[in-house]
CSV table of C-alpha atoms and ligand atoms in Angstrom, one decimal:
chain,number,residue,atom,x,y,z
A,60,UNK,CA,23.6,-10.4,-9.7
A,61,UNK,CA,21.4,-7.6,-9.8
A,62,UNK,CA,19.0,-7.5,-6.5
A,63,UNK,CA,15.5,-6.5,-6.2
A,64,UNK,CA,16.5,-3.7,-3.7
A,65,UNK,CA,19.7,-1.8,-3.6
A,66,UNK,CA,19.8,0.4,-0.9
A,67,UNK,CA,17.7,1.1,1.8
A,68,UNK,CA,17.6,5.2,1.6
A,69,UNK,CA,17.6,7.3,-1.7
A,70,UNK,CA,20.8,8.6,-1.1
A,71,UNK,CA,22.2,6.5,0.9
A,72,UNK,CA,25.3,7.8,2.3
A,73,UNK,CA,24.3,11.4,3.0
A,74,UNK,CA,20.7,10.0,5.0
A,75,UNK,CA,22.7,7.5,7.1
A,76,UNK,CA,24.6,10.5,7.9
A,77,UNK,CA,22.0,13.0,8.9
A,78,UNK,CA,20.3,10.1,10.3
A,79,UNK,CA,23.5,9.8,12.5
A,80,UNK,CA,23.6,13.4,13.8
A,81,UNK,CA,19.7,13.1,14.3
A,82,UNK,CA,20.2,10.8,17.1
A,83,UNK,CA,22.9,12.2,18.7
A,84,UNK,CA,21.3,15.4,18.9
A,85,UNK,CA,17.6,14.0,19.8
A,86,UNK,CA,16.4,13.9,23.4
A,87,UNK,CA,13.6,12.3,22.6
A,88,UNK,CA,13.4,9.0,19.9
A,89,UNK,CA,9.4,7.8,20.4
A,90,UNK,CA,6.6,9.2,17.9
A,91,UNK,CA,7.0,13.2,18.7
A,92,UNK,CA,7.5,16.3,16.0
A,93,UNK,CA,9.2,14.7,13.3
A,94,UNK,CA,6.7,11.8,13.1
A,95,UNK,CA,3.8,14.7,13.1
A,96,UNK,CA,6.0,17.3,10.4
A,97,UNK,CA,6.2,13.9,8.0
A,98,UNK,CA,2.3,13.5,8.1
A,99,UNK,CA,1.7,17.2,7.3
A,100,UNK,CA,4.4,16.9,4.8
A,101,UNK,CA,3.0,13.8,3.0
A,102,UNK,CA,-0.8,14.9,3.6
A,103,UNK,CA,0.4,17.8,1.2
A,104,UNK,CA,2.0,16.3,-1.2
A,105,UNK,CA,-0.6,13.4,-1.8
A,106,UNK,CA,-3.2,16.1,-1.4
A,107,UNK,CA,-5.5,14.4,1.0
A,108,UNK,CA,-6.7,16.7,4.5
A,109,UNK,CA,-5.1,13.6,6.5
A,110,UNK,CA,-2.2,11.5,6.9
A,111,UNK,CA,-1.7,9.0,10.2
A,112,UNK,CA,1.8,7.4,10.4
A,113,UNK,CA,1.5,4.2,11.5
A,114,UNK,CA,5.0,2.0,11.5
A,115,UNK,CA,4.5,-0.8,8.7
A,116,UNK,CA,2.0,-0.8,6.0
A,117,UNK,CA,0.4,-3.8,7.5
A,118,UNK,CA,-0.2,-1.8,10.2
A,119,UNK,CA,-2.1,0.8,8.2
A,120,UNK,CA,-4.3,-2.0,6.7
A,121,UNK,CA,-5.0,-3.0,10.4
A,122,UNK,CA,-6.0,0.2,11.8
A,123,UNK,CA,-7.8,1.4,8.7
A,124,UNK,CA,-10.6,-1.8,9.3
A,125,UNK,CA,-10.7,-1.4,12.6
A,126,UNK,CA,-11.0,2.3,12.4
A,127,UNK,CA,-14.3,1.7,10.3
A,128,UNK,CA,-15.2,-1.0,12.6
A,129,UNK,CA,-14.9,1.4,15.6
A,130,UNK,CA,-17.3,4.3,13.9
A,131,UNK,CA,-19.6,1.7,12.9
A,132,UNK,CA,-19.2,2.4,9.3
A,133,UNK,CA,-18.6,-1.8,9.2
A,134,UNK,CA,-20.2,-4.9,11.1
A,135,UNK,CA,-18.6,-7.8,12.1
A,136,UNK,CA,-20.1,-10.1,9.2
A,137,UNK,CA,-20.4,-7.4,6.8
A,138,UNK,CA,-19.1,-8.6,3.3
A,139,UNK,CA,-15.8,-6.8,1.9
A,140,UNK,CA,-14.5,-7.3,-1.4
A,141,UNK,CA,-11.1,-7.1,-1.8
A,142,UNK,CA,-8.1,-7.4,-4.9
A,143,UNK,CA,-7.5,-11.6,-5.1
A,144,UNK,CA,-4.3,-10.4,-6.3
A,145,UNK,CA,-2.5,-8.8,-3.4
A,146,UNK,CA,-0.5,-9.0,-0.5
A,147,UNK,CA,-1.5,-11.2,3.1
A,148,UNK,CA,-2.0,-8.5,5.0
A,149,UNK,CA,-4.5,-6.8,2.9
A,150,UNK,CA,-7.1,-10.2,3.5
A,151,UNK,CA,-5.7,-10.8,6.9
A,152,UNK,CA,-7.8,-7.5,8.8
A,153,UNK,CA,-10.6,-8.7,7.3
A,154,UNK,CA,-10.2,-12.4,8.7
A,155,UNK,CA,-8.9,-11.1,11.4
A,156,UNK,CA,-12.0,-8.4,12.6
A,157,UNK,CA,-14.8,-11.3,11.6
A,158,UNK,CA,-16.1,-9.6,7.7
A,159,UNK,CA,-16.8,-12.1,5.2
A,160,UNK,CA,-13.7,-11.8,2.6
A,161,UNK,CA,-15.5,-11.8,-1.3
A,162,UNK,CA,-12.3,-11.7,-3.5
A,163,UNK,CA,-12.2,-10.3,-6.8
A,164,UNK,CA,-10.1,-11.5,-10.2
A,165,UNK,CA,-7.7,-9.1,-12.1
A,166,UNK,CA,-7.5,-8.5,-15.7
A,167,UNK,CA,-4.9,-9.8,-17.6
A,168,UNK,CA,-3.8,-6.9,-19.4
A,169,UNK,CA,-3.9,-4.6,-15.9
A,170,UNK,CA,-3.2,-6.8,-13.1
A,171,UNK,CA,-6.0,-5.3,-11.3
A,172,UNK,CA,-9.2,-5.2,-10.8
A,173,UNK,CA,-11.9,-3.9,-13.8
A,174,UNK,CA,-15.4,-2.5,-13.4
A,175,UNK,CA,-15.9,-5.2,-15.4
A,176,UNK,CA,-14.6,-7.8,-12.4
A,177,UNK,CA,-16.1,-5.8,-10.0
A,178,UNK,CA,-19.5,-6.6,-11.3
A,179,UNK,CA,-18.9,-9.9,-11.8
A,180,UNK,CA,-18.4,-10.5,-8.1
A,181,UNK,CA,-21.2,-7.8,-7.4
A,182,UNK,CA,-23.8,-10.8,-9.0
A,183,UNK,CA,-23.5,-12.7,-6.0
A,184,UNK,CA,-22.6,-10.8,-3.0
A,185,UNK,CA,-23.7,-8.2,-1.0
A,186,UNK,CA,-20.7,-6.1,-0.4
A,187,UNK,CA,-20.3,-3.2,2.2
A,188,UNK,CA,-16.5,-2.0,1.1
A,189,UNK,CA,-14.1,-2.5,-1.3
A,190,UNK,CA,-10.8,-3.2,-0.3
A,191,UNK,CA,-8.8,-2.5,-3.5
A,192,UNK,CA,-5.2,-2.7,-4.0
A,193,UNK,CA,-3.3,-1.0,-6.9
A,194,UNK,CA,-0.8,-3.0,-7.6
A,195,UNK,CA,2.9,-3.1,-8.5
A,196,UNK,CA,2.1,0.6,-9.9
A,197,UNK,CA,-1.3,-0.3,-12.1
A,198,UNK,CA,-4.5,0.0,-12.1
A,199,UNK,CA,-7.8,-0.5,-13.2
A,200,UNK,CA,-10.5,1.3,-14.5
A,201,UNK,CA,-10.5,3.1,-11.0
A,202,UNK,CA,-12.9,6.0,-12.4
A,203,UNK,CA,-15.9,3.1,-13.2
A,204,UNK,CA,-15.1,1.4,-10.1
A,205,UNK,CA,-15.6,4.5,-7.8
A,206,UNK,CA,-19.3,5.2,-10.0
A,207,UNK,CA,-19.9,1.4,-9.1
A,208,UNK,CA,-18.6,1.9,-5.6
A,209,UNK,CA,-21.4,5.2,-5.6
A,210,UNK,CA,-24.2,3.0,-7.2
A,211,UNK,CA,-24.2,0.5,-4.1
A,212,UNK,CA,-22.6,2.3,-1.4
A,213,UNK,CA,-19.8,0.8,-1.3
A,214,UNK,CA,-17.2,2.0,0.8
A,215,UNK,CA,-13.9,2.3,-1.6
A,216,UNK,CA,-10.4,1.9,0.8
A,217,UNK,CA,-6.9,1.5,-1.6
A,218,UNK,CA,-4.6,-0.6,-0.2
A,219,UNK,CA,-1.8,2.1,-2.3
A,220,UNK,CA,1.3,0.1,-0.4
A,221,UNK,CA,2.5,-0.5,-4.3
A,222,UNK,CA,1.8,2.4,-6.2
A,223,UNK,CA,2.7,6.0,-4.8
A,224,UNK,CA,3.3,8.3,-6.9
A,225,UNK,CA,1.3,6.5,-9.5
A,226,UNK,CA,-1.0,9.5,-11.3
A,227,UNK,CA,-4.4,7.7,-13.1
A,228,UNK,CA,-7.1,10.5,-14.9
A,229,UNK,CA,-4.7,13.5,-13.5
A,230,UNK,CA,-5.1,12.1,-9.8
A,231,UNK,CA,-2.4,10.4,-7.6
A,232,UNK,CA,-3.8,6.7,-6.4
A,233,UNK,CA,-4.7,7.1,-3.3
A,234,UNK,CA,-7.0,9.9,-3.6
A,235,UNK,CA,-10.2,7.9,-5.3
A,236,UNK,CA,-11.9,6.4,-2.2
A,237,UNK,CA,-12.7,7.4,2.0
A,238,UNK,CA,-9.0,6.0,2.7
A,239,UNK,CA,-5.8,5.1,1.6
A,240,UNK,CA,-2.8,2.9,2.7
A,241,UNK,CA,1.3,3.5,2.2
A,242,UNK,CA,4.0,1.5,2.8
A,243,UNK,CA,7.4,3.3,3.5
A,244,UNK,CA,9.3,-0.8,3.9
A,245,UNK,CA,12.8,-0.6,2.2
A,246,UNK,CA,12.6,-1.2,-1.2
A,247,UNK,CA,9.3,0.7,-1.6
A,248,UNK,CA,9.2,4.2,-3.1
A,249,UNK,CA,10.2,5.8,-0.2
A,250,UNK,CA,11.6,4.1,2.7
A,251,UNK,CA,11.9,5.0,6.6
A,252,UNK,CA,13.4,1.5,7.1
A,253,UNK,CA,9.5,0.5,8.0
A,254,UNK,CA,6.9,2.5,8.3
A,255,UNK,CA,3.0,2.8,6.9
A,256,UNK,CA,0.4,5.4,6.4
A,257,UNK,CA,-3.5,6.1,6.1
A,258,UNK,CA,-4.5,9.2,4.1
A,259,UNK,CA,-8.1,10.1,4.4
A,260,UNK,CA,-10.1,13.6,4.2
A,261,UNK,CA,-12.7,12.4,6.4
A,262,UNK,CA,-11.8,14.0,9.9
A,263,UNK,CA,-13.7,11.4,12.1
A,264,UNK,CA,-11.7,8.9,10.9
A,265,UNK,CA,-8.6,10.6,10.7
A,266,UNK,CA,-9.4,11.0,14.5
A,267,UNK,CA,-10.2,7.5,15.0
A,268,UNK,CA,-7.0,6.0,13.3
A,269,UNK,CA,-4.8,8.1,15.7
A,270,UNK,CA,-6.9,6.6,18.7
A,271,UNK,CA,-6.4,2.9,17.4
A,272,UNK,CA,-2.8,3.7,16.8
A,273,UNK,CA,-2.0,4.5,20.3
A,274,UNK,CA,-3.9,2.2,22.6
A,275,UNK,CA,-7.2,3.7,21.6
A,276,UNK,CA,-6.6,6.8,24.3
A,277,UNK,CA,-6.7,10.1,23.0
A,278,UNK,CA,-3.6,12.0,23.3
A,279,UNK,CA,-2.8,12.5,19.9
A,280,UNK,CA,-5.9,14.1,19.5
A,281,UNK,CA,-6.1,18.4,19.2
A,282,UNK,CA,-6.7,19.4,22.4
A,283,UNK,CA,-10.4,20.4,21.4
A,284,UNK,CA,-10.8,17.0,20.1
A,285,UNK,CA,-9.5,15.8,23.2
A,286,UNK,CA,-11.9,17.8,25.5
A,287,UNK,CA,-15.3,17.2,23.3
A,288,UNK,CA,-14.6,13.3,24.3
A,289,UNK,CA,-13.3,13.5,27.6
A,290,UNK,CA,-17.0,15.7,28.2
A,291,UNK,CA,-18.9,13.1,26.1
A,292,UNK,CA,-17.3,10.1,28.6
A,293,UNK,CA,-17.3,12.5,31.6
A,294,UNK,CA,-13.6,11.7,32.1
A,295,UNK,CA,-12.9,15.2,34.4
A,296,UNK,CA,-10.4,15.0,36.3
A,297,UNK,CA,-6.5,15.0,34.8
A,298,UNK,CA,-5.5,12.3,36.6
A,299,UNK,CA,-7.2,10.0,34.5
A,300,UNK,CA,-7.5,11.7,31.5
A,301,UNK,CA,-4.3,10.4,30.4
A,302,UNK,CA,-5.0,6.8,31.1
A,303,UNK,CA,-8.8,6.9,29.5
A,304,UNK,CA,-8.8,4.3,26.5
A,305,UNK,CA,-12.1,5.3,24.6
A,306,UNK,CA,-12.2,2.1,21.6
A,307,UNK,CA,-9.8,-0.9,20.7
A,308,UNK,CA,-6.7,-0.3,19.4
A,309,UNK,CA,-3.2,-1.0,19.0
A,310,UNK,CA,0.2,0.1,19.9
A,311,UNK,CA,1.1,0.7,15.8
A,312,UNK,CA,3.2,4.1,16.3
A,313,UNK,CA,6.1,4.6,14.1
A,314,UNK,CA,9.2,6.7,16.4
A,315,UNK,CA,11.1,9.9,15.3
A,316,UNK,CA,13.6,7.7,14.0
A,317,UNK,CA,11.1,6.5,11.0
A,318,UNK,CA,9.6,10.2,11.0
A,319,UNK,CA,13.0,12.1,10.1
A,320,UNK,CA,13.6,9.5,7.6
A,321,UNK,CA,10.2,9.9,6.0
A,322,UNK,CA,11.3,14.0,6.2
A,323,UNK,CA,14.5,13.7,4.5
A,324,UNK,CA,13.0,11.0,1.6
A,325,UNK,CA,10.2,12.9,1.2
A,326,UNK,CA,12.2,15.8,0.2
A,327,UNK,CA,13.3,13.1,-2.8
A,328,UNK,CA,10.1,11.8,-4.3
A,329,UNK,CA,9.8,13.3,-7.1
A,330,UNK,CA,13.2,12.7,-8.2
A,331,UNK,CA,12.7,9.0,-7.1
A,332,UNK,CA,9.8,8.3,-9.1
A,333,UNK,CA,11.0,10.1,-12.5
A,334,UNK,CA,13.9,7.9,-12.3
A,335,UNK,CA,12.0,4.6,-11.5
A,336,UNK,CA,9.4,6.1,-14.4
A,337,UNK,CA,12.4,6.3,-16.9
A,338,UNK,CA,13.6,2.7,-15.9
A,339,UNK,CA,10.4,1.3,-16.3
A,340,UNK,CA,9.2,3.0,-19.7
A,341,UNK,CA,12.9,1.8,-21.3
A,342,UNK,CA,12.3,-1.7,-20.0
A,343,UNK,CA,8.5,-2.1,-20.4
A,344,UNK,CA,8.9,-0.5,-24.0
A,345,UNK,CA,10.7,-3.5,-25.3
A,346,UNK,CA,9.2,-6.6,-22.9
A,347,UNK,CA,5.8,-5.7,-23.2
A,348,UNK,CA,5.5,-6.4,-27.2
A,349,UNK,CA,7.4,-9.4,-26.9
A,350,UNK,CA,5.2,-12.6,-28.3
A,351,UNK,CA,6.4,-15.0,-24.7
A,352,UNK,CA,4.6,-12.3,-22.2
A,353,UNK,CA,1.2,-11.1,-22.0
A,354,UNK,CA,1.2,-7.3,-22.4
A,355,UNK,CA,0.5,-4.8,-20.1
A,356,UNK,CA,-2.4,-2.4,-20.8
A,357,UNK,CA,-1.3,0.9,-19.0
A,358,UNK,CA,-2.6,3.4,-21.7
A,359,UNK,CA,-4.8,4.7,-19.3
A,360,UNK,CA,-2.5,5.8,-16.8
A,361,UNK,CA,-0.5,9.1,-17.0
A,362,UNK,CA,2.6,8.4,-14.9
A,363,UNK,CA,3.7,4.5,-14.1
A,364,UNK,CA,5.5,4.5,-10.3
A,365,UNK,CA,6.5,1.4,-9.3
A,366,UNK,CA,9.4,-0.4,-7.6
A,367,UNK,CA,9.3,-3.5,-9.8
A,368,UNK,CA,7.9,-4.6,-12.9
A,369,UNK,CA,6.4,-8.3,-13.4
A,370,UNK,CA,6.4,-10.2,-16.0
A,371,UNK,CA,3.2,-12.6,-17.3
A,372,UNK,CA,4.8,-15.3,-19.8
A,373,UNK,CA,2.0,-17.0,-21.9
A,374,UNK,CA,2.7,-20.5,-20.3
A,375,UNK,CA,4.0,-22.1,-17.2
A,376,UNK,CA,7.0,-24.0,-19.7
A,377,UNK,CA,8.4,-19.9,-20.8
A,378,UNK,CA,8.3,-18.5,-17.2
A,379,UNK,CA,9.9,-21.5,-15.9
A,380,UNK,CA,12.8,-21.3,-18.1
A,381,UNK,CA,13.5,-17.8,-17.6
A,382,UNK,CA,13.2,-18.5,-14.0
A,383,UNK,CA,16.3,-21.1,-14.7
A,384,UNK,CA,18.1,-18.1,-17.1
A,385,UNK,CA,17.8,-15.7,-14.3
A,386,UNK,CA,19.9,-17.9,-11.7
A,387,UNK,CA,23.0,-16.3,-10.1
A,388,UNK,CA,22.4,-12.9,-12.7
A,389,UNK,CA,19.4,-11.5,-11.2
A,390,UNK,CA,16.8,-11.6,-8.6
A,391,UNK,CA,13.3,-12.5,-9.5
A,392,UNK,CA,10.4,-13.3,-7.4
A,393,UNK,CA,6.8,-14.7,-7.8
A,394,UNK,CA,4.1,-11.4,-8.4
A,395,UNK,CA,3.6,-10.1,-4.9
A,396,UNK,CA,1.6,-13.3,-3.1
A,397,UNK,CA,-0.1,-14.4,-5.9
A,398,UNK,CA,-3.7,-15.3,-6.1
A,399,UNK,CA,-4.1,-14.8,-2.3
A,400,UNK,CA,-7.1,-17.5,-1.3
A,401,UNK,CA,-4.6,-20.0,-2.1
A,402,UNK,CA,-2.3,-19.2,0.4
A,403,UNK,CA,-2.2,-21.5,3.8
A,404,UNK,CA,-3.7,-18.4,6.4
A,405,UNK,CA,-6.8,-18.0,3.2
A,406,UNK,CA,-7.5,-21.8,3.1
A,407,UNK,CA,-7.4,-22.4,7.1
A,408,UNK,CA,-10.2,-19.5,8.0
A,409,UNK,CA,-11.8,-18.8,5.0
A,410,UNK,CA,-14.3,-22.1,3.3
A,411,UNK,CA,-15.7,-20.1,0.7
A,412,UNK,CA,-14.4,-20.7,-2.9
A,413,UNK,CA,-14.7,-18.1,-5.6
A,414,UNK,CA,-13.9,-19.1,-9.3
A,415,UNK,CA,-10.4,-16.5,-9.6
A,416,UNK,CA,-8.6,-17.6,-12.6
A,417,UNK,CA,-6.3,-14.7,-13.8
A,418,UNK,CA,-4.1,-14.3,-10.2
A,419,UNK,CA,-4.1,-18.0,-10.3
A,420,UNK,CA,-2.3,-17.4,-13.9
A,421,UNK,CA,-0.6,-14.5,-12.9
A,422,UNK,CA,0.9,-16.2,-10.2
A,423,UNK,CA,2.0,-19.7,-11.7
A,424,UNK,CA,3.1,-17.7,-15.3
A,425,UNK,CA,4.5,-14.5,-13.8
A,426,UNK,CA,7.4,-12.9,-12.1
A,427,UNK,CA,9.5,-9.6,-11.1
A,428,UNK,CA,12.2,-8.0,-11.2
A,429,UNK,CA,13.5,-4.7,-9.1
A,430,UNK,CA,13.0,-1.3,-10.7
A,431,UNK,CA,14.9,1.5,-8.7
A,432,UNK,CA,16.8,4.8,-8.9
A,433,UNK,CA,20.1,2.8,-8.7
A,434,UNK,CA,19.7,1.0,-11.9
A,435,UNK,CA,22.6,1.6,-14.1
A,436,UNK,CA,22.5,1.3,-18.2
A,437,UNK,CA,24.5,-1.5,-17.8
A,438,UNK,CA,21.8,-3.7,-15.6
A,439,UNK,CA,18.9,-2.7,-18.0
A,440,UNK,CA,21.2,-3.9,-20.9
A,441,UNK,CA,21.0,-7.3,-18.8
A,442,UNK,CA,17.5,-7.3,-18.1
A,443,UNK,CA,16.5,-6.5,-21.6
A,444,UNK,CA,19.4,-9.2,-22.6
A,445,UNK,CA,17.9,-11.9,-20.8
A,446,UNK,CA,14.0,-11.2,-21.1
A,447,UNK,CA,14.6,-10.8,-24.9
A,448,UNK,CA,16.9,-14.0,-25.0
B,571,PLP,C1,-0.3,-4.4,-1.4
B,571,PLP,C2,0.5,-4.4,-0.1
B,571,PLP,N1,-0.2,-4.1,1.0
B,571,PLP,C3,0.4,-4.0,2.2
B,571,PLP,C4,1.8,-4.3,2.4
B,571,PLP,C5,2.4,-4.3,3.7
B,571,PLP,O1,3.3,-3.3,3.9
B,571,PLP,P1,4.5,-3.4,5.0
B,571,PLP,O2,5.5,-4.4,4.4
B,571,PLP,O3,5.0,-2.0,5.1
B,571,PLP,O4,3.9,-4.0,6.2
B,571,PLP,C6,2.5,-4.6,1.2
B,571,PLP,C7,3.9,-4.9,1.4
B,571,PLP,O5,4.7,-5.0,0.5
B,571,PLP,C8,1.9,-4.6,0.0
B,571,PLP,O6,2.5,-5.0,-1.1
């Protein structure tokens, strides 16, 4: 049986080993230096001013809404648009922080989100932000979606939990709107067993997201930071500087555990996503033409990084049966959660029904399998053995 995930570390042996000696020698395991060296690290390699580690990509989602809600840059009630096709906690902030959830259908071809979509959903809503996730390593036409996003000031977030690494018009996903979220779970690109992060170049928000990591006090703030809003709340004396909480928050911190494995994968990336790159193109090259499965348009995109790679059959009858030919030889799953309104938390808060046809598709005709670095020969040979059946 080949599984989805096979390991939880690039390099398995050798990081569970350093990871070993890490302990032993650390006096000090909660969110310190290596958490802070991993977000200067990965700020530099996705090329964003910014990166807050947070300790699941859920998390990230969480304190990225109600970072905007905080600086006022949302309302409770104001309308955010969001990819139908996605994971729960992408929709759950917004259900969560009272904004009015307008989903938006992929395309076929991309599994995204289009311009094209976009303004379809544009004809009847008024929306502040666009929530936008790029999924399973894909995307849209993420260059006309930002100019739309410009048009009506709308505020573009990517929910980037699936596609690190992913380079779309020369420019890593991630890096097209105010923010961006990563998700460091096992199984993802990277992993630091679980973990998340927010990349952003805007410095207030930056500033806010380490506040509503941590209680929503301010001591992960520079110290001038710190001082301009302990004047601003006349906080003076030291004694309760410490125990000032300026805005809602969480406790969301990742600990130096998850921050020297984000160091020591980090130090892998590139290697990680050439490998997964070469997986998929061998894989994709033969499925994709293949008369049973709807092909996937990625044309577009420079460099493909993803962790799995789904499968659209033309009908329901062909994606059940491969369903019944993967039993026992390898591990499939449906395409991330599927057209998310339909699940149980969408249905129970949210009354509102939007015509979404493709993730409804998507979801009842469609299905992955793993990609990672550990594939052998021998496993594509069965995957292309069985698809092609
Ligand atoms: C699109 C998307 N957003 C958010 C998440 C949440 O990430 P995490 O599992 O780290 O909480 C996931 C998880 O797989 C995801 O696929």
């Amino acid at each position: 049986m080949i599984p989805l995930v096979k390991s939880t570390f690039y390099k398995e042996k050798e990081t569970k080993k350093s990871l070993n000696a890490f302990i032993l020698k650390s006096e000090k395991l909660s969110f310190g230096v290596e958490c802070e060296k991993f977000e200067k690290s990965f700020a530099k390699w996705q090329r964003r001013k910014n990166a807050v580690f947070v300790n699941s990509g859920s998390s990230a989602n969480l304190a990225l809404i109600q970072s905007l809600l905080n600086l006022g840059k949302l309302k409770k009630g104001d309308t955010v648009a969001f990819s139908s096709l996605t994971w729960s906690t992408n929709a759950m902030p917004l259900i969560q922080m009272d904004l009015r959830p307008v989903p938006v259908d992929v395309e076929l071809e991309t599994l995204n989100i289009s311009s094209e979509t976009l303004l379809r959903a544009l004809k009847s809503s008024k929306v502040k932000a666009l929530f936008i996730t790029n999924l399973l390593g894909f995307c849209g036409d993420l260059d006309e979606i930002k100019k739309i996003c410009r048009r009506y000031k709308i505020i573009l977030l990517e929910d980037n939990c699936e596609s690190l690494g992913t380079v779309y018009k020369g420019k890593k996903l991630g890096n097209f709107g105010m923010a961006s979220t990563f998700s460091f779970y096992v199984g993802h690109h990277m992993s630091t067993i679980e973990g998340g992060m927010i990349c952003t170049d805007d410095e207030k928000l930056a500033d806010m997201l380490r506040l509503v990591r941590a209680h929503g006090w301010d001591r992960n703030l520079e110290f001038s930071k710190q001082d301009k809003i302990r004047k601003k709340f006349k906080v003076n004396s030291t004694f309760y500087s410490r125990y000032t909480f300026y805005d809602l928050g969480y406790n969301l911190r990742p600990t130096e555990i998850n921050g020297f494995l984000g160091n020591n994968q980090l130090n892998y990336i590139e290697e990680i996503i050439k490998k997964r790159n070469e997986n998929f193109l061998k894989i994709s090259e033969k499925i994709y033409d293949n008369p049973n499965y709807y092909p996937l348009n990625m044309k577009h995109i420079d460099l493909v990084s993803n962790f799995a790679i789904p499968i659209v059959c033309k009908t329901k009858k062909i994606r059940d049966a491969l369903v019944a030919k993967c039993e026992g030889k390898i591990e499939i799953r449906p395409i991330v959660a599927g057209n998310i309104t339909t699940q149980p938390f969408y249905k129970k808060y949210i009354k509102t029904k939007y015509k979404i046809l493709n993730a409804n598709t998507v979801h009842s005709q469609g299905l992955y399998i793993g990609n990672n670095p550990e594939l052998t020969q021998k496993d594509i040979s069965i995957y292309l053995d069985l698809l092609l059946q």
